[in-house]
PDB file of C-alpha atoms in Angstrom:
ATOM      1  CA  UNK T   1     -30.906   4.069  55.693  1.00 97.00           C
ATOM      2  CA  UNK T   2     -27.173   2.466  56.024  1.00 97.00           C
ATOM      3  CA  UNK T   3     -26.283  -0.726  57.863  1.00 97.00           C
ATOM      4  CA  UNK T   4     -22.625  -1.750  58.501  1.00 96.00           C
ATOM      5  CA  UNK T   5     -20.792  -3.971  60.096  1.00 95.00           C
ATOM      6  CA  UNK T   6     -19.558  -6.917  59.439  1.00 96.00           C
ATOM      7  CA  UNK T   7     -22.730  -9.061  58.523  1.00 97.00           C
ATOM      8  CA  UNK T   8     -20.225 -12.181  58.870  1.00 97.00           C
ATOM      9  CA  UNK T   9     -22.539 -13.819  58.643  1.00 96.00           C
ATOM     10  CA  UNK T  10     -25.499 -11.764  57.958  1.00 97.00           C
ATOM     11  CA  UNK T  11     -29.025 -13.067  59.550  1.00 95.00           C
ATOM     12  CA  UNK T  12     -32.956 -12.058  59.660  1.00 93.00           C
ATOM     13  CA  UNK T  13     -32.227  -9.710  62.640  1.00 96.00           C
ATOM     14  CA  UNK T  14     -30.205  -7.189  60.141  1.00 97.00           C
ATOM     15  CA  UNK T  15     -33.160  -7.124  58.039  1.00 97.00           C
ATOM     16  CA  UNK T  16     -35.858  -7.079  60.429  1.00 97.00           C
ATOM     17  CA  UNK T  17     -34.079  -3.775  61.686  1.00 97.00           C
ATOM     18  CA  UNK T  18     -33.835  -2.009  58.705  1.00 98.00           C
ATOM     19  CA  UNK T  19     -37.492  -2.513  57.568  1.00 98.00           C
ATOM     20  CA  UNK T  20     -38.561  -1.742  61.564  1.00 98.00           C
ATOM     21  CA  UNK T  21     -36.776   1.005  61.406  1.00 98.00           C
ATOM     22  CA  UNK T  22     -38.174   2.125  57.970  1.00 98.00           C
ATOM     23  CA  UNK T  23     -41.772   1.513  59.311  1.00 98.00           C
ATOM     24  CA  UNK T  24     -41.081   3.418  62.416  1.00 98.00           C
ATOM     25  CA  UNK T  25     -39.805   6.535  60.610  1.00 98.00           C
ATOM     26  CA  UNK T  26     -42.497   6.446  58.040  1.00 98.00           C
ATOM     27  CA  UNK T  27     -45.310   6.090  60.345  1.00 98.00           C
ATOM     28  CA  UNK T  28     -44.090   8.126  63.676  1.00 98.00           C
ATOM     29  CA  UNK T  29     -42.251  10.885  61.804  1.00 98.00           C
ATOM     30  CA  UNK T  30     -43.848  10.806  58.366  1.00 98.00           C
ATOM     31  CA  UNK T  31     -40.361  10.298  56.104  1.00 98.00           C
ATOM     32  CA  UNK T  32     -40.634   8.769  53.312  1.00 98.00           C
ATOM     33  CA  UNK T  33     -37.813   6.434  52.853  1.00 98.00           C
ATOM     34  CA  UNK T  34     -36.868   5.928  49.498  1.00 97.00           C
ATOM     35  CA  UNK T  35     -33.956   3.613  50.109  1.00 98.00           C
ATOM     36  CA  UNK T  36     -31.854   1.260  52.405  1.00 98.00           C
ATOM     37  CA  UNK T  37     -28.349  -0.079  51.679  1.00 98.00           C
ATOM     38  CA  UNK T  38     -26.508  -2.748  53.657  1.00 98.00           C
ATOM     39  CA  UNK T  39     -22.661  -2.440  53.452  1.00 98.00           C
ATOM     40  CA  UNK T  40     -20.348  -5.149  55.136  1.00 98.00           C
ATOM     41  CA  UNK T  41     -17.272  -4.341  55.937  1.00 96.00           C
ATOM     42  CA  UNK T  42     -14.118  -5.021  54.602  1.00 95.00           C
ATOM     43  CA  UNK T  43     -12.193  -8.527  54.882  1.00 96.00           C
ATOM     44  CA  UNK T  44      -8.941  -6.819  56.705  1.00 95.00           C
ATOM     45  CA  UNK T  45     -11.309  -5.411  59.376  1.00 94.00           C
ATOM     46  CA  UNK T  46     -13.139  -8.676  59.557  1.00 96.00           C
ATOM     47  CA  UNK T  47      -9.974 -11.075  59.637  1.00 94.00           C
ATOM     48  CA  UNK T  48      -8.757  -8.823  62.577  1.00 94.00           C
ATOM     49  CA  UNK T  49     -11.897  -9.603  64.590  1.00 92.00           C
ATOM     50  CA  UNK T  50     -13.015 -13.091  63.733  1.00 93.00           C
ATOM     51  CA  UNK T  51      -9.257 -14.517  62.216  1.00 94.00           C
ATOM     52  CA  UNK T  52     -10.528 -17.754  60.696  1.00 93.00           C
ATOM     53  CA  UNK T  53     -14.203 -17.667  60.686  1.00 95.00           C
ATOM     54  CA  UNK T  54     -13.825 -14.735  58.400  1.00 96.00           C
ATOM     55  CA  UNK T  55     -16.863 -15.317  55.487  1.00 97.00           C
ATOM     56  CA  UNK T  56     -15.043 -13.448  52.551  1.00 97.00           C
ATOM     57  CA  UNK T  57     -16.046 -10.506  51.294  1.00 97.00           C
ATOM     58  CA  UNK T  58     -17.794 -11.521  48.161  1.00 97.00           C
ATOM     59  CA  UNK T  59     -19.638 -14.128  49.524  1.00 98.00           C
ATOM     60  CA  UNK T  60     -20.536 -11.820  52.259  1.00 98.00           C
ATOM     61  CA  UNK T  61     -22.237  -9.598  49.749  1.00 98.00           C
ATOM     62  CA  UNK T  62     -23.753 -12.727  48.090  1.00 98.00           C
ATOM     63  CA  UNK T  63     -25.483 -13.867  51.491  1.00 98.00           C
ATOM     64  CA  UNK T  64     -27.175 -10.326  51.986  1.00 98.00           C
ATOM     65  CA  UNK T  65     -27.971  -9.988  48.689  1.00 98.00           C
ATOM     66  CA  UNK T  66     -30.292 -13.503  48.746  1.00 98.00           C
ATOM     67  CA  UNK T  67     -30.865 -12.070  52.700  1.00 97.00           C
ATOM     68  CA  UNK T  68     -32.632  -9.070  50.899  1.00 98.00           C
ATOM     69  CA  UNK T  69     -34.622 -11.163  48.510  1.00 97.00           C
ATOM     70  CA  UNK T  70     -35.425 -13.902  50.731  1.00 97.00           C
ATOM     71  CA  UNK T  71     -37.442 -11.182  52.629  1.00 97.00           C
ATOM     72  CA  UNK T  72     -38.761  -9.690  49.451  1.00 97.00           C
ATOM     73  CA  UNK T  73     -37.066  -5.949  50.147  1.00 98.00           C
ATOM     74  CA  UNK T  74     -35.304  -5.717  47.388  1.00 97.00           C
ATOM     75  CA  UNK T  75     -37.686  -2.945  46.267  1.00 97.00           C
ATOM     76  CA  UNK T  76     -35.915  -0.835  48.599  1.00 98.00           C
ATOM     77  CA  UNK T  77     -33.060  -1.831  49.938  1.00 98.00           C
ATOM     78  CA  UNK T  78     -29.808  -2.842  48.213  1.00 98.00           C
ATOM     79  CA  UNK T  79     -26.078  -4.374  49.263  1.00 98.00           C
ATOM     80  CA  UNK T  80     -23.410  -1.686  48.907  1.00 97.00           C
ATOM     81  CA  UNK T  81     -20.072  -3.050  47.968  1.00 96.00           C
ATOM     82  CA  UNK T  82     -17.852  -0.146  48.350  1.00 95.00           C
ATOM     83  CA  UNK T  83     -16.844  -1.007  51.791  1.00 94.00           C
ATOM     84  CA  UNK T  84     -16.137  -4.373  50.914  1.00 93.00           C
ATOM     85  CA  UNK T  85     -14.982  -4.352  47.930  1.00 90.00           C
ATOM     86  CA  UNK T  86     -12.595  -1.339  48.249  1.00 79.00           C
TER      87      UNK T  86
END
């Protein structure tokens, strides 16, 4: 599973939709899923929507990183930085 966006800032609701989601497939269509990655987007996108109250990038991917373990689903699902960081 993939979530974008810009996650500025990132907040339970983003997680509590990837792991309902991952329950929903798993248990109504029998998929196993193996993995979930979060990927904010990147600060010149970001800037362009929100100007000032633009979280930067790395500290974007710092917030859904602890967001991650702060739910304890960091056995499957992971921050991408490409986006971001790119």
């Amino acid at each position: 599973l993939i979530k974008t966006g810009s996650l500025n800032p990132i907040h339970r609701g983003h997680i509590s939709n990837m792991i309902k989601t991952k329950k929903y497939l798993e248990e109504v269509h029998g998929f196993n899923v193996i993995g979930g990655y979060i990927s904010p987007t990147h600060d010149h996108y970001v800037r362009g929507k929100l100007a000032h109250q633009c979280i930067p990038g790395v500290d974007r991917i710092v917030m859904c990183q602890k967001a991650i373990e702060e739910e304890q689903q960091q056995h499957w699902l992971s921050v991408d930085k490409a986006e971001c960081m790119g």
